[in-house]
Amino acid sequence: MTTSVAPTRRVLIRQRTRAEILDAAWEQCRRGGLASLNLRALGAAVGMKAPSLYTHFSSKMEIYDAMFAQGYTAALAALPLYAGERTKPAVEQGIRDSVTRFIAFCLADPVRYQLLFQRTIPGFVPSEASMRLAYENLDRGRQLLVLLGLHAPEALDLATSVITGLVDQQISNDPGGDRWVRLIDDMLDMYLTFAIRRWCAPARRS
Amino acid sequence: MTTSVAPTRRVLIRQRTRAEILDAAWEQCRRGGLASLNLRALGAAVGMKAPSLYTHFSSKMEIYDAMFAQGYTAALAALPLYAGERTKPAVEQGIRDSVTRFIAFCLADPVRYQLLFQRTIPGFVPSEASMRLAYENLDRGRQLLVLLGLHAPEALDLATSVITGLVDQQISNDPGGDRWVRLIDDMLDMYLTFAIRRWCAPARRS
DNA sequence: GTCTATATTTGGATAGAC
DNA sequence: GTCTATCCAAATATAGAC
């Protein structure tokens, strides 16, 4: 316990080196795809040899895990909790903004999207700490829907489904373009109209 | 030209061997993931050594390509052209059936889905012949929507987006379960209601 | 904390005998 | 057409010197 009291200069340097390595790792993945992460090249990019990386990360998978945690932390930052009025039109607009921002966040870095939201790295299993960030993220989406009166778990599942569907198609079939991005407003109209009618039970009917 | 007149016994045997290899390749991928395809193990599975595979396929990527073509051929078979009545309710039911069948086809073999509909194998680029099968598949979806009066390209893009979104979420977050499969009918209600209102211009407006 | 050297594994592909 | 023998090229990870 006493060890963490004084944030030594040495510790700060280590943290900076770690951050540099992760930056280089992102850069390398963006260029060659998520699976292309390579310790020799990564070492070279930060001016060291591959074995030296093991001073900072105990394995390649731990690097992926740190990237995973960074990505979800960024996602949470991109989706602040809604703090506007609680009137229905305001909340609905808040949701529209959040979803639009979330999709922009995803498309801004397809490799990050792949790491965070698809299961594509063979041996990679996120640590518990990282998974907590992921759950927190999903929960933020849930809270948004609750503000609209959408408490049903199905409402959230359908929402994640239409959002990731749109992002996936955009990335897979029109990378860098806007063929699906253009459909965001239609998608939101479609989803909100349906979800509110289906799960918001205006009076007491099922 | 004259060479293809007589389908020799030798040729038939070659075709059977090819088919055996591909079956084993699917099996191997289903077990270890799409990227796990390995020529030594594949050879062993069909009772030969790795180099012998090169008699039948000129490279590993050519095996993926053959699997890709097989997969899309199966997809086309799973989605026969609609041949029922042309009344609107009948056509709409036909679409619902087709989509439901298509989703079942996708979920029946997640590895196949990954190969056909996601970009996940590093160096793999489908051949032109294989791509034609992929386009033919998409076109079948387009034809279905046209029967409903949905000619807008956006209607097709939104449809592929909601369908793949549902499949992706099911595979990624509840493999083998039905958490998203249960939402198929809701998803169809949502999409069809919206798409018809949005793009079917009942009178001459917009 | 970083290096050199190396172990270890893996896996695609080719040459040439049979 | 299939084999054995090999080549070649990654790439992760460890040992031990400095």
Short mmCIF file of C-alpha atoms (C1' of nucleotides) in Angstrom, two decimals:
data_model
loop_
_atom_site.label_atom_id
_atom_site.label_comp_id
_atom_site.label_asym_id
_atom_site.label_seq_id
_atom_site.Cartn_x
_atom_site.Cartn_y
_atom_site.Cartn_z
CA MET A 1 0.00 0.00 0.00
CA THR A 2 2.77 2.41 0.87
CA THR A 3 4.38 1.89 -2.51
CA SER A 4 1.72 3.82 -4.40
CA VAL A 5 1.94 6.96 -2.32
CA ALA A 6 4.81 8.55 -4.19
CA PRO A 7 4.41 8.57 -7.99
CA THR A 8 8.08 8.42 -8.73
CA ARG A 9 9.71 9.94 -11.74
CA ARG A 10 10.75 6.47 -12.77
CA VAL A 11 7.14 5.31 -12.73
CA LEU A 12 6.06 8.23 -14.86
CA ILE A 13 8.68 7.40 -17.45
CA ARG A 14 7.49 3.81 -17.54
CA GLN A 15 3.93 4.95 -18.09
CA ARG A 16 5.03 7.18 -20.91
CA THR A 17 6.92 4.35 -22.56
CA ARG A 18 3.87 2.12 -22.26
CA ALA A 19 1.74 4.80 -23.88
CA GLU A 20 4.25 5.20 -26.69
CA ILE A 21 4.22 1.49 -27.36
CA LEU A 22 0.43 1.42 -27.46
CA ASP A 23 0.30 4.38 -29.83
CA ALA A 24 2.68 2.59 -32.14
CA ALA A 25 0.64 -0.59 -31.85
CA TRP A 26 -2.53 1.22 -32.95
CA GLU A 27 -0.68 2.77 -35.84
CA GLN A 28 0.67 -0.58 -36.94
CA CYS A 29 -2.77 -2.19 -36.78
CA ARG A 30 -4.40 0.62 -38.69
CA ARG A 31 -1.92 0.09 -41.48
CA GLY A 32 -1.85 -3.68 -41.72
CA GLY A 33 -5.00 -4.85 -40.03
CA LEU A 34 -5.61 -5.84 -36.45
CA ALA A 35 -3.96 -9.23 -36.83
CA SER A 36 -0.76 -7.74 -38.23
CA LEU A 37 0.56 -6.65 -34.85
CA ASN A 38 4.17 -7.76 -34.80
CA LEU A 39 6.61 -7.41 -31.93
CA ARG A 40 9.73 -6.88 -34.02
CA ALA A 41 8.16 -4.11 -36.04
CA LEU A 42 6.51 -2.68 -32.95
CA GLY A 43 9.84 -2.55 -31.15
CA ALA A 44 11.46 -0.89 -34.13
CA ALA A 45 8.70 1.72 -34.24
CA VAL A 46 9.49 2.86 -30.71
CA GLY A 47 13.22 2.48 -31.05
CA MET A 48 13.83 -0.77 -29.25
CA LYS A 49 14.24 -4.44 -29.98
CA ALA A 50 11.39 -6.89 -29.63
CA PRO A 51 12.59 -8.53 -26.40
CA SER A 52 12.67 -5.18 -24.64
CA LEU A 53 8.93 -4.91 -25.04
CA TYR A 54 8.62 -7.68 -22.51
CA THR A 55 9.78 -5.25 -19.86
CA HIS A 56 6.52 -3.38 -20.37
CA PHE A 57 4.07 -6.08 -21.42
CA SER A 58 4.26 -9.70 -20.49
CA SER A 59 2.90 -10.92 -23.81
CA LYS A 60 1.44 -9.85 -27.09
CA MET A 61 -2.05 -10.56 -25.84
CA GLU A 62 -1.50 -8.17 -22.97
CA ILE A 63 -0.84 -5.47 -25.53
CA TYR A 64 -4.14 -6.27 -27.21
CA ASP A 65 -5.80 -6.13 -23.84
CA ALA A 66 -4.38 -2.71 -23.08
CA MET A 67 -5.58 -1.51 -26.48
CA PHE A 68 -9.00 -2.99 -25.78
CA ALA A 69 -9.20 -1.09 -22.49
CA GLN A 70 -8.04 2.12 -24.16
CA GLY A 71 -10.65 1.71 -26.87
CA TYR A 72 -13.53 1.27 -24.44
CA THR A 73 -12.32 4.16 -22.34
CA ALA A 74 -12.42 6.30 -25.47
CA ALA A 75 -15.89 5.00 -26.28
CA LEU A 76 -17.15 6.00 -22.86
CA ALA A 77 -15.66 9.44 -23.30
CA ALA A 78 -17.38 9.75 -26.68
CA LEU A 79 -20.73 8.94 -25.08
CA PRO A 80 -21.23 11.23 -22.08
CA LEU A 81 -24.23 10.59 -19.90
CA TYR A 82 -27.26 12.50 -21.10
CA ALA A 83 -27.79 15.58 -18.94
CA GLY A 84 -30.41 17.55 -20.85
CA GLU A 85 -34.10 18.09 -20.13
CA ARG A 86 -36.22 15.09 -19.41
CA THR A 87 -38.97 15.94 -21.89
CA LYS A 88 -39.60 13.25 -24.44
CA PRO A 89 -38.59 15.23 -27.55
CA ALA A 90 -35.38 16.38 -25.87
CA VAL A 91 -34.50 12.87 -24.76
CA GLU A 92 -35.23 11.48 -28.21
CA GLN A 93 -32.99 14.06 -29.78
CA GLY A 94 -30.34 13.22 -27.21
CA ILE A 95 -30.51 9.59 -28.25
CA ARG A 96 -30.25 10.49 -31.90
CA ASP A 97 -27.17 12.56 -31.18
CA SER A 98 -25.59 9.84 -29.09
CA VAL A 99 -26.13 7.15 -31.69
CA THR A 100 -24.82 9.39 -34.44
CA ARG A 101 -21.76 10.17 -32.36
CA PHE A 102 -21.26 6.52 -31.51
CA ILE A 103 -21.37 5.52 -35.16
CA ALA A 104 -18.88 8.25 -36.01
CA PHE A 105 -16.66 6.92 -33.24
CA CYS A 106 -16.81 3.43 -34.71
CA LEU A 107 -16.13 4.51 -38.27
CA ALA A 108 -13.30 6.82 -37.26
CA ASP A 109 -11.17 3.76 -36.62
CA PRO A 110 -12.41 0.49 -38.14
CA VAL A 111 -9.58 -1.46 -36.58
CA ARG A 112 -10.57 -0.26 -33.14
CA TYR A 113 -14.17 -1.21 -33.93
CA GLN A 114 -13.00 -4.66 -34.91
CA LEU A 115 -11.06 -5.08 -31.68
CA LEU A 116 -13.83 -3.80 -29.43
CA PHE A 117 -16.94 -5.21 -31.03
CA GLN A 118 -16.04 -8.25 -33.09
CA ARG A 119 -14.39 -11.49 -32.10
CA THR A 120 -11.60 -11.74 -34.58
CA ILE A 121 -8.21 -12.11 -32.86
CA PRO A 122 -7.65 -15.86 -32.48
CA GLY A 123 -6.32 -16.27 -28.96
CA PHE A 124 -7.42 -12.99 -27.45
CA VAL A 125 -9.65 -12.97 -24.40
CA PRO A 126 -10.08 -9.60 -22.67
CA SER A 127 -9.17 -9.44 -19.00
CA GLU A 128 -11.87 -8.99 -16.39
CA ALA A 129 -10.94 -5.36 -15.86
CA SER A 130 -11.29 -4.71 -19.57
CA MET A 131 -14.60 -6.50 -19.74
CA ARG A 132 -15.95 -4.27 -17.02
CA LEU A 133 -15.32 -1.31 -19.29
CA ALA A 134 -17.20 -3.07 -22.05
CA TYR A 135 -20.19 -3.73 -19.81
CA GLU A 136 -20.17 -0.17 -18.62
CA ASN A 137 -20.39 0.92 -22.21
CA LEU A 138 -23.40 -1.25 -22.97
CA ASP A 139 -25.02 -0.05 -19.79
CA ARG A 140 -24.74 3.52 -20.94
CA GLY A 141 -26.80 2.58 -23.97
CA ARG A 142 -29.33 0.91 -21.74
CA GLN A 143 -29.65 4.01 -19.59
CA LEU A 144 -30.34 6.13 -22.64
CA LEU A 145 -33.21 3.90 -23.70
CA VAL A 146 -34.62 3.87 -20.19
CA LEU A 147 -34.91 7.64 -20.37
CA LEU A 148 -37.33 7.09 -23.23
CA GLY A 149 -39.29 4.55 -21.25
CA LEU A 150 -37.73 1.65 -23.13
CA HIS A 151 -37.04 -0.80 -20.33
CA ALA A 152 -37.42 -4.03 -22.27
CA PRO A 153 -34.14 -5.88 -22.81
CA GLU A 154 -35.35 -6.59 -26.33
CA ALA A 155 -35.36 -2.89 -27.07
CA LEU A 156 -31.66 -2.69 -26.27
CA ASP A 157 -30.83 -5.84 -28.19
CA LEU A 158 -32.64 -4.61 -31.27
CA ALA A 159 -30.86 -1.27 -30.95
CA THR A 160 -27.38 -2.78 -30.78
CA SER A 161 -28.32 -4.97 -33.68
CA VAL A 162 -29.37 -2.17 -36.05
CA ILE A 163 -26.46 0.03 -35.04
CA THR A 164 -23.75 -2.57 -35.48
CA GLY A 165 -25.40 -3.75 -38.67
CA LEU A 166 -25.11 -0.33 -40.19
CA VAL A 167 -21.52 0.08 -39.06
CA ASP A 168 -20.53 -3.36 -40.28
CA GLN A 169 -21.98 -2.84 -43.72
CA GLN A 170 -20.34 0.54 -44.02
CA ILE A 171 -16.94 -0.82 -43.06
CA SER A 172 -17.15 -4.03 -45.07
CA ASN A 173 -18.76 -2.85 -48.25
CA ASP A 174 -18.01 0.82 -48.62
CA PRO A 175 -14.96 1.62 -46.51
CA GLY A 176 -14.35 5.34 -46.29
CA GLY A 177 -17.61 6.09 -48.11
CA ASP A 178 -21.04 7.05 -46.82
CA ARG A 179 -23.42 4.61 -48.47
CA TRP A 180 -24.73 3.39 -45.11
CA VAL A 181 -23.86 6.45 -43.06
CA ARG A 182 -26.45 8.32 -45.13
CA LEU A 183 -29.06 5.97 -43.74
CA ILE A 184 -28.50 6.86 -40.07
CA ASP A 185 -31.52 9.14 -39.86
CA ASP A 186 -33.75 6.65 -41.60
CA MET A 187 -32.48 3.94 -39.31
CA LEU A 188 -33.23 6.06 -36.25
CA ASP A 189 -36.73 6.90 -37.51
CA MET A 190 -37.34 3.27 -38.16
CA TYR A 191 -36.07 2.04 -34.82
CA LEU A 192 -37.56 4.71 -32.58
CA THR A 193 -40.99 4.61 -34.16
CA PHE A 194 -41.12 0.88 -33.83
CA ALA A 195 -39.54 0.53 -30.41
CA ILE A 196 -41.75 3.15 -28.78
CA ARG A 197 -44.90 1.60 -30.17
CA ARG A 198 -43.78 -1.89 -29.36
CA TRP A 199 -42.36 -1.48 -25.88
CA CYS A 200 -43.58 1.77 -24.39
CA ALA A 201 -47.12 0.60 -23.56
CA PRO A 202 -48.76 4.06 -23.72
CA ALA A 203 -51.72 2.99 -21.59
CA ARG A 204 -51.93 -0.26 -19.66
CA ARG A 205 -51.99 -2.71 -22.54
CA SER A 206 -49.45 -5.33 -23.41
CA MET B 1 -12.70 -27.26 -76.72
CA THR B 2 -12.63 -30.92 -77.63
CA THR B 3 -11.11 -31.83 -74.29
CA SER B 4 -14.32 -31.31 -72.36
CA VAL B 5 -16.43 -33.62 -74.47
CA ALA B 6 -15.61 -36.84 -72.63
CA PRO B 7 -15.88 -36.62 -68.82
CA THR B 8 -13.26 -39.21 -68.16
CA ARG B 9 -13.21 -41.52 -65.19
CA ARG B 10 -9.92 -39.90 -64.19
CA VAL B 11 -11.56 -36.49 -64.15
CA LEU B 12 -14.39 -37.73 -61.97
CA ILE B 13 -11.95 -39.11 -59.45
CA ARG B 14 -10.13 -35.80 -59.35
CA GLN B 15 -13.39 -33.98 -58.68
CA ARG B 16 -14.23 -36.34 -55.89
CA THR B 17 -10.83 -35.82 -54.28
CA ARG B 18 -11.28 -32.06 -54.52
CA ALA B 19 -14.65 -32.34 -52.85
CA GLU B 20 -13.20 -34.47 -50.08
CA ILE B 21 -10.49 -31.93 -49.44
CA LEU B 22 -13.00 -29.12 -49.26
CA ASP B 23 -15.23 -31.05 -46.86
CA ALA B 24 -12.25 -31.61 -44.60
CA ALA B 25 -11.31 -27.94 -44.87
CA TRP B 26 -14.77 -26.86 -43.70
CA GLU B 27 -14.59 -29.30 -40.86
CA GLN B 28 -11.20 -28.01 -39.79
CA CYS B 29 -12.38 -24.39 -39.91
CA ARG B 30 -15.50 -25.15 -37.94
CA ARG B 31 -13.39 -26.62 -35.20
CA GLY B 32 -10.57 -24.11 -34.97
CA GLY B 33 -11.90 -20.99 -36.63
CA LEU B 34 -11.65 -19.82 -40.21
CA ALA B 35 -8.03 -18.75 -39.88
CA SER B 36 -6.91 -22.11 -38.53
CA LEU B 37 -6.84 -23.79 -41.93
CA ASN B 38 -3.57 -25.67 -42.04
CA LEU B 39 -2.25 -27.64 -44.97
CA ARG B 40 -0.45 -30.32 -43.02
CA ALA B 41 -3.48 -31.09 -40.89
CA LEU B 42 -5.74 -30.83 -43.91
CA GLY B 43 -3.62 -33.33 -45.79
CA ALA B 44 -3.68 -35.68 -42.83
CA ALA B 45 -7.45 -35.42 -42.64
CA VAL B 46 -7.84 -36.74 -46.18
CA GLY B 47 -5.03 -39.25 -45.91
CA MET B 48 -2.29 -37.46 -47.76
CA LYS B 49 0.73 -35.28 -47.08
CA ALA B 50 0.58 -31.54 -47.40
CA PRO B 51 2.54 -31.27 -50.67
CA SER B 52 0.07 -33.57 -52.38
CA LEU B 53 -2.65 -31.00 -51.90
CA TYR B 54 -0.87 -28.87 -54.45
CA THR B 55 -1.92 -31.35 -57.10
CA HIS B 56 -5.49 -30.21 -56.50
CA PHE B 57 -5.14 -26.60 -55.42
CA SER B 58 -2.36 -24.26 -56.38
CA SER B 59 -2.33 -22.47 -53.02
CA LYS B 60 -4.05 -22.18 -49.70
CA MET B 61 -5.95 -19.12 -50.89
CA GLU B 62 -7.36 -21.14 -53.77
CA ILE B 63 -8.86 -23.48 -51.19
CA TYR B 64 -10.50 -20.54 -49.46
CA ASP B 65 -11.79 -19.38 -52.81
CA ALA B 66 -13.33 -22.75 -53.57
CA MET B 67 -14.98 -22.72 -50.14
CA PHE B 68 -16.23 -19.20 -50.79
CA ALA B 69 -17.81 -20.32 -54.07
CA GLN B 70 -19.34 -23.38 -52.42
CA GLY B 71 -20.78 -21.20 -49.67
CA TYR B 72 -22.46 -18.78 -52.03
CA THR B 73 -23.78 -21.61 -54.15
CA ALA B 74 -25.37 -23.02 -51.00
CA ALA B 75 -26.77 -19.59 -50.16
CA LEU B 76 -28.41 -19.33 -53.57
CA ALA B 77 -29.90 -22.77 -53.13
CA ALA B 78 -31.26 -21.75 -49.73
CA LEU B 79 -32.97 -18.74 -51.28
CA PRO B 80 -35.02 -19.91 -54.25
CA LEU B 81 -36.64 -17.26 -56.40
CA TYR B 82 -40.08 -16.34 -55.17
CA ALA B 83 -42.69 -18.04 -57.31
CA GLY B 84 -45.92 -17.46 -55.37
CA GLU B 85 -48.82 -15.12 -56.04
CA ARG B 86 -48.06 -11.51 -56.75
CA THR B 87 -50.54 -10.09 -54.23
CA LYS B 88 -48.97 -7.82 -51.65
CA PRO B 89 -49.69 -9.94 -48.56
CA ALA B 90 -48.38 -13.05 -50.27
CA VAL B 91 -45.22 -11.30 -51.42
CA GLU B 92 -44.65 -9.86 -47.98
CA GLN B 93 -45.02 -13.28 -46.41
CA GLY B 94 -42.63 -14.62 -49.02
CA ILE B 95 -40.07 -12.03 -47.99
CA ARG B 96 -40.50 -12.86 -44.34
CA ASP B 97 -39.94 -16.51 -45.09
CA SER B 98 -36.90 -15.81 -47.21
CA VAL B 99 -35.26 -13.61 -44.60
CA THR B 100 -35.97 -16.11 -41.86
CA ARG B 101 -34.48 -18.86 -43.98
CA PHE B 102 -31.48 -16.74 -44.85
CA ILE B 103 -30.77 -16.01 -41.21
CA ALA B 104 -31.06 -19.69 -40.37
CA PHE B 105 -28.62 -20.39 -43.17
CA CYS B 106 -26.14 -17.90 -41.71
CA LEU B 107 -26.42 -19.17 -38.16
CA ALA B 108 -26.20 -22.80 -39.20
CA ASP B 109 -22.50 -22.28 -39.87
CA PRO B 110 -20.92 -19.16 -38.36
CA VAL B 111 -17.59 -19.90 -39.97
CA ARG B 112 -19.20 -19.97 -43.38
CA TYR B 113 -20.94 -16.70 -42.55
CA GLN B 114 -17.61 -15.22 -41.60
CA LEU B 115 -16.02 -16.32 -44.86
CA LEU B 116 -18.88 -15.14 -47.07
CA PHE B 117 -19.93 -11.92 -45.42
CA GLN B 118 -17.06 -10.53 -43.41
CA ARG B 119 -13.56 -9.52 -44.41
CA THR B 120 -11.45 -11.43 -42.00
CA ILE B 121 -8.89 -13.62 -43.77
CA PRO B 122 -5.77 -11.46 -44.20
CA GLY B 123 -4.62 -12.12 -47.75
CA PHE B 124 -7.81 -13.56 -49.21
CA VAL B 125 -9.38 -11.91 -52.23
CA PRO B 126 -12.17 -13.87 -53.93
CA SER B 127 -11.72 -14.61 -57.59
CA GLU B 128 -13.93 -12.93 -60.16
CA ALA B 129 -15.95 -16.07 -60.69
CA SER B 130 -16.61 -16.30 -56.96
CA MET B 131 -17.56 -12.65 -56.76
CA ARG B 132 -20.15 -13.18 -59.45
CA LEU B 133 -21.85 -15.66 -57.18
CA ALA B 134 -21.80 -13.10 -54.38
CA TYR B 135 -23.39 -10.46 -56.59
CA GLU B 136 -26.00 -12.90 -57.79
CA ASN B 137 -26.90 -13.49 -54.17
CA LEU B 138 -27.35 -9.83 -53.39
CA ASP B 139 -29.38 -9.43 -56.54
CA ARG B 140 -31.79 -12.07 -55.38
CA GLY B 141 -32.47 -9.95 -52.33
CA ARG B 142 -32.98 -6.95 -54.54
CA GLN B 143 -35.51 -8.82 -56.67
CA LEU B 144 -37.49 -9.77 -53.61
CA LEU B 145 -37.80 -6.15 -52.53
CA VAL B 146 -38.79 -5.09 -56.02
CA LEU B 147 -41.74 -7.43 -55.83
CA LEU B 148 -42.94 -5.30 -52.93
CA GLY B 149 -42.45 -2.12 -54.91
CA LEU B 150 -39.24 -1.30 -53.05
CA HIS B 151 -37.01 -0.13 -55.88
CA ALA B 152 -34.89 2.33 -53.92
CA PRO B 153 -31.29 1.19 -53.45
CA GLU B 154 -31.53 2.53 -49.91
CA ALA B 155 -34.26 0.02 -49.16
CA LEU B 156 -31.89 -2.81 -50.02
CA ASP B 157 -28.99 -1.30 -48.11
CA LEU B 158 -31.09 -0.84 -45.00
CA ALA B 159 -32.33 -4.40 -45.34
CA THR B 160 -28.87 -5.92 -45.57
CA SER B 161 -27.86 -3.76 -42.65
CA VAL B 162 -30.59 -4.91 -40.26
CA ILE B 163 -30.23 -8.54 -41.29
CA THR B 164 -26.48 -8.76 -40.89
CA GLY B 165 -26.69 -6.75 -37.68
CA LEU B 166 -28.99 -9.30 -36.16
CA VAL B 167 -26.85 -12.21 -37.33
CA ASP B 168 -23.63 -10.59 -36.13
CA GLN B 169 -24.96 -9.91 -32.67
CA GLN B 170 -26.33 -13.41 -32.36
CA ILE B 171 -23.02 -14.97 -33.38
CA SER B 172 -20.79 -12.63 -31.39
CA ASN B 173 -22.72 -12.27 -28.17
CA ASP B 174 -24.89 -15.33 -27.80
CA PRO B 175 -23.43 -18.11 -29.95
CA GLY B 176 -25.74 -21.07 -30.15
CA GLY B 177 -28.48 -19.20 -28.31
CA ASP B 178 -31.54 -17.35 -29.55
CA ARG B 179 -31.35 -13.95 -27.87
CA TRP B 180 -31.39 -12.13 -31.22
CA VAL B 181 -33.06 -14.84 -33.27
CA ARG B 182 -36.16 -14.25 -31.15
CA LEU B 183 -36.25 -10.72 -32.54
CA ILE B 184 -36.55 -11.72 -36.19
CA ASP B 185 -40.29 -11.06 -36.38
CA ASP B 186 -39.99 -7.73 -34.60
CA MET B 187 -37.14 -6.82 -36.92
CA LEU B 188 -39.24 -7.68 -39.97
CA ASP B 189 -42.24 -5.72 -38.67
CA MET B 190 -39.99 -2.78 -38.01
CA TYR B 191 -38.26 -2.87 -41.37
CA LEU B 192 -41.24 -3.57 -43.60
CA THR B 193 -43.50 -0.99 -41.97
CA PHE B 194 -40.85 1.64 -42.31
CA ALA B 195 -39.55 0.74 -45.77
CA ILE B 196 -42.99 0.59 -47.36
CA ARG B 197 -43.99 3.95 -45.93
CA ARG B 198 -40.68 5.50 -46.78
CA TRP B 199 -40.06 4.22 -50.27
CA CYS B 200 -43.27 2.89 -51.72
CA ALA B 201 -44.82 6.29 -52.53
CA PRO B 202 -48.49 5.20 -52.39
CA ALA B 203 -49.64 8.12 -54.55
CA ARG B 204 -47.38 10.39 -56.58
CA ARG B 205 -45.59 12.33 -53.80
CA SER B 206 -41.96 13.01 -52.86
"C1'" DG C 1 15.96 -1.63 -19.02
"C1'" DT C 2 17.92 -2.81 -23.10
"C1'" DC C 3 20.71 -5.53 -25.72
"C1'" DT C 4 22.44 -9.97 -28.56
"C1'" DA C 5 21.78 -14.52 -29.38
"C1'" DT C 6 18.97 -18.17 -29.75
"C1'" DA C 7 15.38 -21.57 -28.79
"C1'" DT C 8 11.09 -23.03 -30.52
"C1'" DT C 9 7.25 -23.44 -33.23
"C1'" DT C 10 4.72 -23.10 -37.14
"C1'" DG C 11 3.36 -23.34 -41.71
"C1'" DG C 12 3.39 -22.39 -46.77
"C1'" DA C 13 5.64 -23.92 -50.67
"C1'" DT C 14 9.08 -26.44 -53.94
"C1'" DA C 15 12.31 -30.23 -55.86
"C1'" DG C 16 12.82 -34.45 -57.26
"C1'" DA C 17 12.37 -39.54 -56.53
"C1'" DC C 18 9.08 -43.23 -57.25
"C1'" DG D 1 -0.35 -38.20 -57.95
"C1'" DT D 2 1.82 -39.03 -54.03
"C1'" DC D 3 5.73 -39.28 -51.43
"C1'" DT D 4 10.19 -37.66 -48.66
"C1'" DA D 5 13.13 -34.17 -47.75
"C1'" DT D 6 13.84 -29.49 -47.40
"C1'" DC D 7 13.70 -24.65 -47.87
"C1'" DC D 8 12.29 -20.43 -46.28
"C1'" DA D 9 10.13 -17.11 -43.72
"C1'" DA D 10 7.90 -15.43 -40.02
"C1'" DA D 11 7.15 -14.56 -35.13
"C1'" DT D 12 6.72 -15.30 -29.98
"C1'" DA D 13 9.36 -15.84 -26.24
"C1'" DT D 14 13.54 -16.74 -23.07
"C1'" DA D 15 18.53 -16.54 -21.25
"C1'" DG D 16 22.05 -14.07 -19.92
"C1'" DA D 17 25.51 -10.27 -20.75
"C1'" DC D 18 26.02 -5.30 -20.11
#
